[in-house]
Amino acid sequence: MTRFGLLIPHFGEDADQDLLIDGSRLAEKLGFDSIWVRDHLVFHPHGMEGTDRTFIEPFVTLSFLAGATESIGLGAATIIPFRHPILMAYSVASMSWLSRRRFDLGIGAGNFQHEFDVIGQGDLERPALMREQTLIARKLWTGESVEHHSELYDFDDVDLKPQPLYDVPVWWGGATPASARLAVDFCEGWLPGRITFPTFELRVNKIREMTAEQGKSMIMTGAVPVTSIDGSREAALGKLNVPGLINNANNQRFWVKPESGEFSTIEELDGSILAGTPDDIVAGVQRYRELGADLIIFDFRFRYADWLEQIETLARDVFPKL
């Protein structure tokens, strides 16, 4: 059964304490599975999402909202490798123990070079760095004493208590073929973020093939589509930065391109965007389900001004039809 989450407004011009609390409580009341955060160290927004550099630290945000809600799940999509692995494991374990609830850990290499240059890690091979950090964190979450010796991390006799109350499923983020391989290699899920239906289908089919070849069970898959619901498709698209989204799509080197070789219309971004009437959103979610998605995180970053209404519309006019 597909889980439904929400990317919450802890970044940009719409970041607001009351909106975070009210939206998270409403999502819990209406039966959403989980609330999700992004991760940055030095936040420079994507061109499509404005210029406001407000960004609230993800673990702090989720811990704060866990205190304002009862049981809704928590997730990060995705944590990037600028933290020491002991600190990352410590933050996850502490949040899990304090909140008494499930946490999904999305991880990735990060998109922006400047975030790693600023801490002197610009020359590191980040996918390998994230993998090493995650393997260390998993050992620490067992509660056993851990030692680790590598070029980057060298320590003995480290243990973390308490441990996370629940197992922490790890999702690799990214839409590239390499991301899908990394997800199969050592994660429980693959979470590419925005991705078109043709690209998602291609990657999921390859993941099925790779897991079968390795004798593994199929891992979980998910997506984070930009979402906008309105009385008509035109009205829903009118709330989006369509030129910015198309430009961003053309910068995605590993997305399946249209026959022209370049994205030029919003229709060609179907899947990375779910926009239109409630019935249009139903059709998009059903398509993701047909392709095997286990998790859909609705990204209302262009609709945070009326986020509560968007949440209610999803629950009232979309979910009952699924």
PDB file of C-alpha atoms in Angstrom:
ATOM      1  CA  MET A   1       0.000   0.000   0.000  1.00  0.00           C
ATOM      2  CA  THR A   2       1.368   3.393  -0.983  1.00  0.00           C
ATOM      3  CA  ARG A   3       2.282   5.738   1.838  1.00  0.00           C
ATOM      4  CA  PHE A   4       1.543   9.476   1.527  1.00  0.00           C
ATOM      5  CA  GLY A   5       3.768  12.137   3.064  1.00  0.00           C
ATOM      6  CA  LEU A   6       4.193  15.911   2.915  1.00  0.00           C
ATOM      7  CA  LEU A   7       7.273  18.059   2.371  1.00  0.00           C
ATOM      8  CA  ILE A   8       6.930  20.730   5.045  1.00  0.00           C
ATOM      9  CA  PRO A   9       7.692  24.499   4.775  1.00  0.00           C
ATOM     10  CA  HIS A  10      10.910  24.774   6.767  1.00  0.00           C
ATOM     11  CA  PHE A  11      12.666  26.717   3.976  1.00  0.00           C
ATOM     12  CA  GLY A  12      12.210  29.793   1.824  1.00  0.00           C
ATOM     13  CA  GLU A  13       9.930  32.760   2.256  1.00  0.00           C
ATOM     14  CA  ASP A  14       7.017  30.656   3.542  1.00  0.00           C
ATOM     15  CA  ALA A  15       8.893  29.088   6.462  1.00  0.00           C
ATOM     16  CA  ASP A  16       6.755  29.794   9.513  1.00  0.00           C
ATOM     17  CA  GLN A  17       6.532  28.214  12.974  1.00  0.00           C
ATOM     18  CA  ASP A  18       2.733  28.325  13.188  1.00  0.00           C
ATOM     19  CA  LEU A  19       2.284  27.007   9.643  1.00  0.00           C
ATOM     20  CA  LEU A  20       4.606  24.098  10.412  1.00  0.00           C
ATOM     21  CA  ILE A  21       2.672  23.209  13.552  1.00  0.00           C
ATOM     22  CA  ASP A  22      -0.793  23.687  12.071  1.00  0.00           C
ATOM     23  CA  GLY A  23       0.036  21.791   8.866  1.00  0.00           C
ATOM     24  CA  SER A  24       1.664  18.879  10.686  1.00  0.00           C
ATOM     25  CA  ARG A  25      -1.245  18.551  13.098  1.00  0.00           C
ATOM     26  CA  LEU A  26      -3.740  18.726  10.243  1.00  0.00           C
ATOM     27  CA  ALA A  27      -1.811  16.106   8.261  1.00  0.00           C
ATOM     28  CA  GLU A  28      -1.840  13.800  11.282  1.00  0.00           C
ATOM     29  CA  LYS A  29      -5.562  14.350  11.838  1.00  0.00           C
ATOM     30  CA  LEU A  30      -6.352  13.598   8.189  1.00  0.00           C
ATOM     31  CA  GLY A  31      -4.358  10.373   8.107  1.00  0.00           C
ATOM     32  CA  PHE A  32      -1.159  11.280   6.270  1.00  0.00           C
ATOM     33  CA  ASP A  33       1.663   8.841   6.898  1.00  0.00           C
ATOM     34  CA  SER A  34       4.542  11.241   7.478  1.00  0.00           C
ATOM     35  CA  ILE A  35       6.080  14.713   7.294  1.00  0.00           C
ATOM     36  CA  TRP A  36       9.385  15.259   5.499  1.00  0.00           C
ATOM     37  CA  VAL A  37      12.269  17.742   5.466  1.00  0.00           C
ATOM     38  CA  ARG A  38      15.087  18.674   3.097  1.00  0.00           C
ATOM     39  CA  ASP A  39      18.753  19.200   4.028  1.00  0.00           C
ATOM     40  CA  HIS A  40      21.251  21.971   3.239  1.00  0.00           C
ATOM     41  CA  LEU A  41      24.239  23.523   4.965  1.00  0.00           C
ATOM     42  CA  VAL A  42      24.466  26.723   2.907  1.00  0.00           C
ATOM     43  CA  PHE A  43      21.060  27.077   1.266  1.00  0.00           C
ATOM     44  CA  HIS A  44      21.043  28.660  -2.186  1.00  0.00           C
ATOM     45  CA  PRO A  45      17.567  28.010  -3.591  1.00  0.00           C
ATOM     46  CA  HIS A  46      17.005  26.339  -6.940  1.00  0.00           C
ATOM     47  CA  GLY A  47      16.235  29.033  -9.494  1.00  0.00           C
ATOM     48  CA  MET A  48      12.655  27.840  -9.768  1.00  0.00           C
ATOM     49  CA  GLU A  49      11.930  28.446  -6.066  1.00  0.00           C
ATOM     50  CA  GLY A  50      12.893  32.060  -5.528  1.00  0.00           C
ATOM     51  CA  THR A  51      15.776  33.704  -3.724  1.00  0.00           C
ATOM     52  CA  ASP A  52      14.934  33.569   0.003  1.00  0.00           C
ATOM     53  CA  ARG A  53      17.731  31.675   1.812  1.00  0.00           C
ATOM     54  CA  THR A  54      15.772  30.859   4.970  1.00  0.00           C
ATOM     55  CA  PHE A  55      16.407  27.251   5.978  1.00  0.00           C
ATOM     56  CA  ILE A  56      15.719  25.540   9.312  1.00  0.00           C
ATOM     57  CA  GLU A  57      17.929  22.582  10.256  1.00  0.00           C
ATOM     58  CA  PRO A  58      16.076  19.326   9.473  1.00  0.00           C
ATOM     59  CA  PHE A  59      16.616  17.337  12.683  1.00  0.00           C
ATOM     60  CA  VAL A  60      15.717  20.369  14.793  1.00  0.00           C
ATOM     61  CA  THR A  61      12.586  20.894  12.685  1.00  0.00           C
ATOM     62  CA  LEU A  62      11.396  17.293  12.976  1.00  0.00           C
ATOM     63  CA  SER A  63      12.114  17.129  16.715  1.00  0.00           C
ATOM     64  CA  PHE A  64      10.158  20.354  17.217  1.00  0.00           C
ATOM     65  CA  LEU A  65       7.191  19.018  15.252  1.00  0.00           C
ATOM     66  CA  ALA A  66       7.315  15.651  16.998  1.00  0.00           C
ATOM     67  CA  GLY A  67       6.636  17.583  20.201  1.00  0.00           C
ATOM     68  CA  ALA A  68       3.621  19.262  18.584  1.00  0.00           C
ATOM     69  CA  THR A  69       2.056  16.047  17.211  1.00  0.00           C
ATOM     70  CA  GLU A  70       1.180  12.611  18.534  1.00  0.00           C
ATOM     71  CA  SER A  71       2.288   9.881  16.154  1.00  0.00           C
ATOM     72  CA  ILE A  72       2.785  11.012  12.534  1.00  0.00           C
ATOM     73  CA  GLY A  73       5.900   9.528  10.940  1.00  0.00           C
ATOM     74  CA  LEU A  74       9.046  11.569  10.298  1.00  0.00           C
ATOM     75  CA  GLY A  75      11.307  11.549   7.261  1.00  0.00           C
ATOM     76  CA  ALA A  76      14.219  13.325   5.588  1.00  0.00           C
ATOM     77  CA  ALA A  77      14.633  13.577   1.819  1.00  0.00           C
ATOM     78  CA  THR A  78      17.544  13.769   1.750  1.00  0.00           C
ATOM     79  CA  ILE A  79      20.343  14.151   4.313  1.00  0.00           C
ATOM     80  CA  ILE A  80      23.660  15.104   2.688  1.00  0.00           C
ATOM     81  CA  PRO A  81      27.130  14.103   3.977  1.00  0.00           C
ATOM     82  CA  PHE A  82      28.506  17.234   5.643  1.00  0.00           C
ATOM     83  CA  ARG A  83      27.988  15.850   9.175  1.00  0.00           C
ATOM     84  CA  HIS A  84      30.384  13.517  10.951  1.00  0.00           C
ATOM     85  CA  PRO A  85      28.765  10.042  10.919  1.00  0.00           C
ATOM     86  CA  ILE A  86      28.756   9.840  14.730  1.00  0.00           C
ATOM     87  CA  LEU A  87      26.824  13.129  14.820  1.00  0.00           C
ATOM     88  CA  MET A  88      24.361  11.914  12.177  1.00  0.00           C
ATOM     89  CA  ALA A  89      23.769   8.653  14.035  1.00  0.00           C
ATOM     90  CA  TYR A  90      23.462  10.549  17.335  1.00  0.00           C
ATOM     91  CA  SER A  91      20.873  12.969  15.900  1.00  0.00           C
ATOM     92  CA  VAL A  92      18.748  10.184  14.412  1.00  0.00           C
ATOM     93  CA  ALA A  93      18.868   8.019  17.534  1.00  0.00           C
ATOM     94  CA  SER A  94      18.053  10.907  19.866  1.00  0.00           C
ATOM     95  CA  MET A  95      15.141  12.073  17.717  1.00  0.00           C
ATOM     96  CA  SER A  96      13.740   8.556  17.403  1.00  0.00           C
ATOM     97  CA  TRP A  97      13.989   7.918  21.142  1.00  0.00           C
ATOM     98  CA  LEU A  98      12.510  11.265  22.183  1.00  0.00           C
ATOM     99  CA  SER A  99       9.672  11.212  19.641  1.00  0.00           C
ATOM    100  CA  ARG A 100       8.817   7.509  20.089  1.00  0.00           C
ATOM    101  CA  ARG A 101       8.062   7.177  16.398  1.00  0.00           C
ATOM    102  CA  ARG A 102       9.289   5.884  13.058  1.00  0.00           C
ATOM    103  CA  PHE A 103      11.885   7.814  11.039  1.00  0.00           C
ATOM    104  CA  ASP A 104      12.782   7.266   7.358  1.00  0.00           C
ATOM    105  CA  LEU A 105      16.298   8.397   6.464  1.00  0.00           C
ATOM    106  CA  GLY A 106      16.788   9.556   2.908  1.00  0.00           C
ATOM    107  CA  ILE A 107      20.441  10.104   2.045  1.00  0.00           C
ATOM    108  CA  GLY A 108      22.285  11.492  -0.959  1.00  0.00           C
ATOM    109  CA  ALA A 109      25.444  13.080  -2.251  1.00  0.00           C
ATOM    110  CA  GLY A 110      24.056  16.616  -2.439  1.00  0.00           C
ATOM    111  CA  ASN A 111      23.644  18.763  -5.550  1.00  0.00           C
ATOM    112  CA  PHE A 112      25.624  21.877  -4.670  1.00  0.00           C
ATOM    113  CA  GLN A 113      29.404  21.981  -4.694  1.00  0.00           C
ATOM    114  CA  HIS A 114      29.553  25.180  -2.620  1.00  0.00           C
ATOM    115  CA  GLU A 115      28.090  23.421   0.424  1.00  0.00           C
ATOM    116  CA  PHE A 116      31.117  21.138   0.588  1.00  0.00           C
ATOM    117  CA  ASP A 117      33.724  23.661  -0.515  1.00  0.00           C
ATOM    118  CA  VAL A 118      32.831  25.831   2.480  1.00  0.00           C
ATOM    119  CA  ILE A 119      33.795  23.056   4.943  1.00  0.00           C
ATOM    120  CA  GLY A 120      36.867  21.896   3.034  1.00  0.00           C
ATOM    121  CA  GLN A 121      35.278  18.739   1.611  1.00  0.00           C
ATOM    122  CA  GLY A 122      34.956  19.881  -1.978  1.00  0.00           C
ATOM    123  CA  ASP A 123      37.431  17.295  -3.267  1.00  0.00           C
ATOM    124  CA  LEU A 124      35.828  14.261  -1.633  1.00  0.00           C
ATOM    125  CA  GLU A 125      33.902  11.662  -3.621  1.00  0.00           C
ATOM    126  CA  ARG A 126      30.552  12.249  -1.978  1.00  0.00           C
ATOM    127  CA  PRO A 127      28.591   9.085  -2.856  1.00  0.00           C
ATOM    128  CA  ALA A 128      31.371   7.009  -1.276  1.00  0.00           C
ATOM    129  CA  LEU A 129      31.457   9.426   1.660  1.00  0.00           C
ATOM    130  CA  MET A 130      27.708   9.067   2.241  1.00  0.00           C
ATOM    131  CA  ARG A 131      27.911   5.306   1.989  1.00  0.00           C
ATOM    132  CA  GLU A 132      30.690   5.135   4.592  1.00  0.00           C
ATOM    133  CA  GLN A 133      28.808   7.469   6.915  1.00  0.00           C
ATOM    134  CA  THR A 134      25.661   5.365   6.658  1.00  0.00           C
ATOM    135  CA  LEU A 135      27.448   2.093   7.326  1.00  0.00           C
ATOM    136  CA  ILE A 136      29.032   3.637  10.442  1.00  0.00           C
ATOM    137  CA  ALA A 137      25.667   4.976  11.628  1.00  0.00           C
ATOM    138  CA  ARG A 138      24.015   1.578  11.195  1.00  0.00           C
ATOM    139  CA  LYS A 139      26.677  -0.044  13.372  1.00  0.00           C
ATOM    140  CA  LEU A 140      26.218   2.602  16.043  1.00  0.00           C
ATOM    141  CA  TRP A 141      22.433   2.126  16.039  1.00  0.00           C
ATOM    142  CA  THR A 142      22.939  -1.455  17.249  1.00  0.00           C
ATOM    143  CA  GLY A 143      24.141  -0.099  20.610  1.00  0.00           C
ATOM    144  CA  GLU A 144      27.375  -2.084  20.411  1.00  0.00           C
ATOM    145  CA  SER A 145      30.818  -0.554  20.833  1.00  0.00           C
ATOM    146  CA  VAL A 146      32.148   0.391  17.396  1.00  0.00           C
ATOM    147  CA  GLU A 147      35.597   1.009  16.015  1.00  0.00           C
ATOM    148  CA  HIS A 148      36.272   2.261  12.514  1.00  0.00           C
ATOM    149  CA  HIS A 149      39.509   2.980  10.699  1.00  0.00           C
ATOM    150  CA  SER A 150      39.680   4.643   7.286  1.00  0.00           C
ATOM    151  CA  GLU A 151      41.301   7.637   5.631  1.00  0.00           C
ATOM    152  CA  LEU A 152      38.419   9.848   6.756  1.00  0.00           C
ATOM    153  CA  TYR A 153      37.240   8.412  10.072  1.00  0.00           C
ATOM    154  CA  ASP A 154      39.421   6.816  12.723  1.00  0.00           C
ATOM    155  CA  PHE A 155      37.956   5.974  16.127  1.00  0.00           C
ATOM    156  CA  ASP A 156      37.637   3.252  18.756  1.00  0.00           C
ATOM    157  CA  ASP A 157      35.198   2.397  21.537  1.00  0.00           C
ATOM    158  CA  VAL A 158      32.237   4.530  20.467  1.00  0.00           C
ATOM    159  CA  ASP A 159      28.681   3.548  21.324  1.00  0.00           C
ATOM    160  CA  LEU A 160      25.351   5.343  21.253  1.00  0.00           C
ATOM    161  CA  LYS A 161      22.680   4.900  23.871  1.00  0.00           C
ATOM    162  CA  PRO A 162      19.754   5.014  23.542  1.00  0.00           C
ATOM    163  CA  GLN A 163      19.314   3.484  20.106  1.00  0.00           C
ATOM    164  CA  PRO A 164      16.491   4.382  17.719  1.00  0.00           C
ATOM    165  CA  LEU A 165      13.247   2.850  18.977  1.00  0.00           C
ATOM    166  CA  TYR A 166      12.482   1.506  15.477  1.00  0.00           C
ATOM    167  CA  ASP A 167      14.587   0.266  12.598  1.00  0.00           C
ATOM    168  CA  VAL A 168      15.675   3.158  10.361  1.00  0.00           C
ATOM    169  CA  PRO A 169      14.992   2.406   6.670  1.00  0.00           C
ATOM    170  CA  VAL A 170      17.518   4.138   4.446  1.00  0.00           C
ATOM    171  CA  TRP A 171      16.560   5.531   1.036  1.00  0.00           C
ATOM    172  CA  TRP A 172      19.088   6.701  -1.548  1.00  0.00           C
ATOM    173  CA  GLY A 173      18.045   9.960  -3.188  1.00  0.00           C
ATOM    174  CA  GLY A 174      18.709  10.927  -6.796  1.00  0.00           C
ATOM    175  CA  ALA A 175      17.280  10.214 -10.228  1.00  0.00           C
ATOM    176  CA  THR A 176      20.455   8.978 -11.928  1.00  0.00           C
ATOM    177  CA  PRO A 177      21.261   5.377 -12.905  1.00  0.00           C
ATOM    178  CA  ALA A 178      24.087   5.477 -10.327  1.00  0.00           C
ATOM    179  CA  SER A 179      21.598   6.439  -7.621  1.00  0.00           C
ATOM    180  CA  ALA A 180      19.429   3.452  -8.444  1.00  0.00           C
ATOM    181  CA  ARG A 181      22.491   1.176  -8.269  1.00  0.00           C
ATOM    182  CA  LEU A 182      23.506   2.610  -4.895  1.00  0.00           C
ATOM    183  CA  ALA A 183      19.982   2.123  -3.569  1.00  0.00           C
ATOM    184  CA  VAL A 184      20.023  -1.546  -4.556  1.00  0.00           C
ATOM    185  CA  ASP A 185      23.563  -1.967  -3.243  1.00  0.00           C
ATOM    186  CA  PHE A 186      22.986  -0.994   0.379  1.00  0.00           C
ATOM    187  CA  CYS A 187      19.629   0.727   0.986  1.00  0.00           C
ATOM    188  CA  GLU A 188      16.061  -0.273   1.703  1.00  0.00           C
ATOM    189  CA  GLY A 189      14.608   2.236  -0.746  1.00  0.00           C
ATOM    190  CA  TRP A 190      15.179   4.583  -3.676  1.00  0.00           C
ATOM    191  CA  LEU A 191      13.750   8.102  -3.439  1.00  0.00           C
ATOM    192  CA  PRO A 192      14.635  10.243  -6.474  1.00  0.00           C
ATOM    193  CA  GLY A 193      12.675  13.395  -5.619  1.00  0.00           C
ATOM    194  CA  ARG A 194      11.200  15.081  -8.701  1.00  0.00           C
ATOM    195  CA  ILE A 195      11.210  12.688 -11.628  1.00  0.00           C
ATOM    196  CA  THR A 196       9.148  12.204 -14.787  1.00  0.00           C
ATOM    197  CA  PHE A 197       7.046   9.094 -15.265  1.00  0.00           C
ATOM    198  CA  PRO A 198       9.166   7.725 -18.155  1.00  0.00           C
ATOM    199  CA  THR A 199      12.354   8.144 -16.106  1.00  0.00           C
ATOM    200  CA  PHE A 200      10.776   6.633 -12.990  1.00  0.00           C
ATOM    201  CA  GLU A 201       9.530   3.638 -14.965  1.00  0.00           C
ATOM    202  CA  LEU A 202      12.949   3.081 -16.551  1.00  0.00           C
ATOM    203  CA  ARG A 203      14.748   3.217 -13.180  1.00  0.00           C
ATOM    204  CA  VAL A 204      12.226   0.994 -11.373  1.00  0.00           C
ATOM    205  CA  ASN A 205      12.472  -1.644 -14.084  1.00  0.00           C
ATOM    206  CA  LYS A 206      16.266  -1.559 -13.769  1.00  0.00           C
ATOM    207  CA  ILE A 207      16.026  -1.801  -9.981  1.00  0.00           C
ATOM    208  CA  ARG A 208      13.818  -4.886 -10.327  1.00  0.00           C
ATOM    209  CA  GLU A 209      16.378  -6.376 -12.684  1.00  0.00           C
ATOM    210  CA  MET A 210      19.323  -5.609 -10.388  1.00  0.00           C
ATOM    211  CA  THR A 211      17.644  -6.938  -7.256  1.00  0.00           C
ATOM    212  CA  ALA A 212      16.710 -10.151  -9.059  1.00  0.00           C
ATOM    213  CA  GLU A 213      20.267 -10.579 -10.314  1.00  0.00           C
ATOM    214  CA  GLN A 214      21.586 -10.180  -6.767  1.00  0.00           C
ATOM    215  CA  GLY A 215      18.979 -12.480  -5.242  1.00  0.00           C
ATOM    216  CA  LYS A 216      17.486  -9.658  -3.189  1.00  0.00           C
ATOM    217  CA  SER A 217      13.906  -8.680  -2.523  1.00  0.00           C
ATOM    218  CA  MET A 218      12.635  -5.648  -4.385  1.00  0.00           C
ATOM    219  CA  ILE A 219      13.482  -2.466  -2.489  1.00  0.00           C
ATOM    220  CA  MET A 220      10.986   0.333  -1.831  1.00  0.00           C
ATOM    221  CA  THR A 221      10.599   3.160  -4.338  1.00  0.00           C
ATOM    222  CA  GLY A 222       9.135   6.640  -4.017  1.00  0.00           C
ATOM    223  CA  ALA A 223       8.982  10.128  -5.479  1.00  0.00           C
ATOM    224  CA  VAL A 224       8.509  13.752  -4.424  1.00  0.00           C
ATOM    225  CA  PRO A 225       6.392  15.459  -7.111  1.00  0.00           C
ATOM    226  CA  VAL A 226       5.770  19.200  -7.076  1.00  0.00           C
ATOM    227  CA  THR A 227       2.027  19.400  -6.460  1.00  0.00           C
ATOM    228  CA  SER A 228      -0.632  22.047  -7.071  1.00  0.00           C
ATOM    229  CA  ILE A 229      -4.399  21.441  -6.793  1.00  0.00           C
ATOM    230  CA  ASP A 230      -7.051  23.870  -8.028  1.00  0.00           C
ATOM    231  CA  GLY A 231     -10.407  24.121  -9.744  1.00  0.00           C
ATOM    232  CA  SER A 232      -8.791  23.679 -13.166  1.00  0.00           C
ATOM    233  CA  ARG A 233      -5.451  22.574 -14.551  1.00  0.00           C
ATOM    234  CA  GLU A 234      -4.833  26.098 -15.833  1.00  0.00           C
ATOM    235  CA  ALA A 235      -5.395  27.574 -12.374  1.00  0.00           C
ATOM    236  CA  ALA A 236      -3.149  24.955 -10.759  1.00  0.00           C
ATOM    237  CA  LEU A 237      -0.344  25.573 -13.262  1.00  0.00           C
ATOM    238  CA  GLY A 238      -0.767  29.322 -12.804  1.00  0.00           C
ATOM    239  CA  LYS A 239       0.568  28.952  -9.250  1.00  0.00           C
ATOM    240  CA  LEU A 240       3.799  27.300 -10.452  1.00  0.00           C
ATOM    241  CA  ASN A 241       6.967  28.776 -11.888  1.00  0.00           C
ATOM    242  CA  VAL A 242       6.528  26.913 -15.166  1.00  0.00           C
ATOM    243  CA  PRO A 243       9.560  28.406 -16.993  1.00  0.00           C
ATOM    244  CA  GLY A 244      11.734  27.653 -13.970  1.00  0.00           C
ATOM    245  CA  LEU A 245      10.514  24.064 -13.773  1.00  0.00           C
ATOM    246  CA  ILE A 246      11.129  23.497 -17.483  1.00  0.00           C
ATOM    247  CA  ASN A 247      14.609  25.005 -17.206  1.00  0.00           C
ATOM    248  CA  ASN A 248      15.344  22.811 -14.181  1.00  0.00           C
ATOM    249  CA  ALA A 249      14.162  19.745 -16.103  1.00  0.00           C
ATOM    250  CA  ASN A 250      16.539  20.499 -18.961  1.00  0.00           C
ATOM    251  CA  ASN A 251      19.381  20.528 -16.438  1.00  0.00           C
ATOM    252  CA  GLN A 252      18.554  16.953 -15.419  1.00  0.00           C
ATOM    253  CA  ARG A 253      21.082  15.076 -17.543  1.00  0.00           C
ATOM    254  CA  PHE A 254      19.726  11.641 -16.727  1.00  0.00           C
ATOM    255  CA  TRP A 255      15.989  12.169 -17.204  1.00  0.00           C
ATOM    256  CA  VAL A 256      14.414  10.519 -20.247  1.00  0.00           C
ATOM    257  CA  LYS A 257      14.059  13.346 -22.767  1.00  0.00           C
ATOM    258  CA  PRO A 258      11.116  13.867 -25.142  1.00  0.00           C
ATOM    259  CA  GLU A 259      11.579  13.073 -28.834  1.00  0.00           C
ATOM    260  CA  SER A 260      12.723  16.646 -29.500  1.00  0.00           C
ATOM    261  CA  GLY A 261      15.642  16.112 -27.125  1.00  0.00           C
ATOM    262  CA  GLU A 262      14.613  19.023 -24.901  1.00  0.00           C
ATOM    263  CA  PHE A 263      11.765  19.738 -22.500  1.00  0.00           C
ATOM    264  CA  SER A 264       9.652  22.614 -23.785  1.00  0.00           C
ATOM    265  CA  THR A 265       6.155  22.087 -22.341  1.00  0.00           C
ATOM    266  CA  ILE A 266       4.851  21.442 -18.856  1.00  0.00           C
ATOM    267  CA  GLU A 267       3.065  18.315 -20.102  1.00  0.00           C
ATOM    268  CA  GLU A 268       6.463  16.717 -20.761  1.00  0.00           C
ATOM    269  CA  LEU A 269       7.239  17.023 -17.047  1.00  0.00           C
ATOM    270  CA  ASP A 270       4.337  14.788 -16.022  1.00  0.00           C
ATOM    271  CA  GLY A 271       5.256  12.869 -12.882  1.00  0.00           C
ATOM    272  CA  SER A 272       7.770  15.411 -11.654  1.00  0.00           C
ATOM    273  CA  ILE A 273       4.719  17.679 -11.393  1.00  0.00           C
ATOM    274  CA  LEU A 274       1.206  16.713 -10.321  1.00  0.00           C
ATOM    275  CA  ALA A 275      -0.966  19.740 -11.118  1.00  0.00           C
ATOM    276  CA  GLY A 276      -4.626  20.203 -11.876  1.00  0.00           C
ATOM    277  CA  THR A 277      -8.011  19.288 -10.458  1.00  0.00           C
ATOM    278  CA  PRO A 278      -8.370  16.637  -7.739  1.00  0.00           C
ATOM    279  CA  ASP A 279      -9.158  14.121 -10.494  1.00  0.00           C
ATOM    280  CA  ASP A 280      -5.898  15.040 -12.243  1.00  0.00           C
ATOM    281  CA  ILE A 281      -4.011  14.365  -9.013  1.00  0.00           C
ATOM    282  CA  VAL A 282      -5.843  11.046  -8.597  1.00  0.00           C
ATOM    283  CA  ALA A 283      -4.725  10.024 -12.100  1.00  0.00           C
ATOM    284  CA  GLY A 284      -1.114  10.965 -11.316  1.00  0.00           C
ATOM    285  CA  VAL A 285      -1.053   9.060  -8.040  1.00  0.00           C
ATOM    286  CA  GLN A 286      -2.627   6.034  -9.727  1.00  0.00           C
ATOM    287  CA  ARG A 287       0.083   6.152 -12.392  1.00  0.00           C
ATOM    288  CA  TYR A 288       2.772   6.150  -9.709  1.00  0.00           C
ATOM    289  CA  ARG A 289       1.062   3.194  -8.070  1.00  0.00           C
ATOM    290  CA  GLU A 290       0.946   1.313 -11.366  1.00  0.00           C
ATOM    291  CA  LEU A 291       4.695   1.862 -11.704  1.00  0.00           C
ATOM    292  CA  GLY A 292       5.288   0.470  -8.215  1.00  0.00           C
ATOM    293  CA  ALA A 293       5.744   3.531  -5.993  1.00  0.00           C
ATOM    294  CA  ASP A 294       5.590   2.692  -2.291  1.00  0.00           C
ATOM    295  CA  LEU A 295       5.830   6.316  -1.120  1.00  0.00           C
ATOM    296  CA  ILE A 296       4.668   9.654  -2.538  1.00  0.00           C
ATOM    297  CA  ILE A 297       5.722  12.844  -0.762  1.00  0.00           C
ATOM    298  CA  PHE A 298       3.622  15.765  -1.981  1.00  0.00           C
ATOM    299  CA  ASP A 299       5.771  18.872  -2.500  1.00  0.00           C
ATOM    300  CA  PHE A 300       3.611  21.993  -2.193  1.00  0.00           C
ATOM    301  CA  ARG A 301       6.524  24.433  -2.238  1.00  0.00           C
ATOM    302  CA  PHE A 302       4.621  26.729  -4.651  1.00  0.00           C
ATOM    303  CA  ARG A 303       1.413  26.471  -2.608  1.00  0.00           C
ATOM    304  CA  TYR A 304       2.591  27.025   0.954  1.00  0.00           C
ATOM    305  CA  ALA A 305       0.571  30.258   1.040  1.00  0.00           C
ATOM    306  CA  ASP A 306      -2.551  28.040   1.057  1.00  0.00           C
ATOM    307  CA  TRP A 307      -0.914  24.852   2.304  1.00  0.00           C
ATOM    308  CA  LEU A 308      -3.623  23.951   4.815  1.00  0.00           C
ATOM    309  CA  GLU A 309      -6.281  24.121   2.094  1.00  0.00           C
ATOM    310  CA  GLN A 310      -4.112  21.986  -0.197  1.00  0.00           C
ATOM    311  CA  ILE A 311      -3.729  19.345   2.540  1.00  0.00           C
ATOM    312  CA  GLU A 312      -7.482  19.302   3.127  1.00  0.00           C
ATOM    313  CA  THR A 313      -8.198  19.001  -0.600  1.00  0.00           C
ATOM    314  CA  LEU A 314      -5.859  16.017  -0.895  1.00  0.00           C
ATOM    315  CA  ALA A 315      -7.533  14.261   2.011  1.00  0.00           C
ATOM    316  CA  ARG A 316     -11.108  15.144   1.011  1.00  0.00           C
ATOM    317  CA  ASP A 317     -11.091  14.993  -2.796  1.00  0.00           C
ATOM    318  CA  VAL A 318      -8.131  12.787  -3.764  1.00  0.00           C
ATOM    319  CA  PHE A 319      -7.515  10.026  -1.193  1.00  0.00           C
ATOM    320  CA  PRO A 320     -11.097   8.629  -1.169  1.00  0.00           C
ATOM    321  CA  LYS A 321     -10.829   7.987  -4.927  1.00  0.00           C
ATOM    322  CA  LEU A 322      -7.609   5.988  -4.711  1.00  0.00           C
TER     323      LEU A 322
END
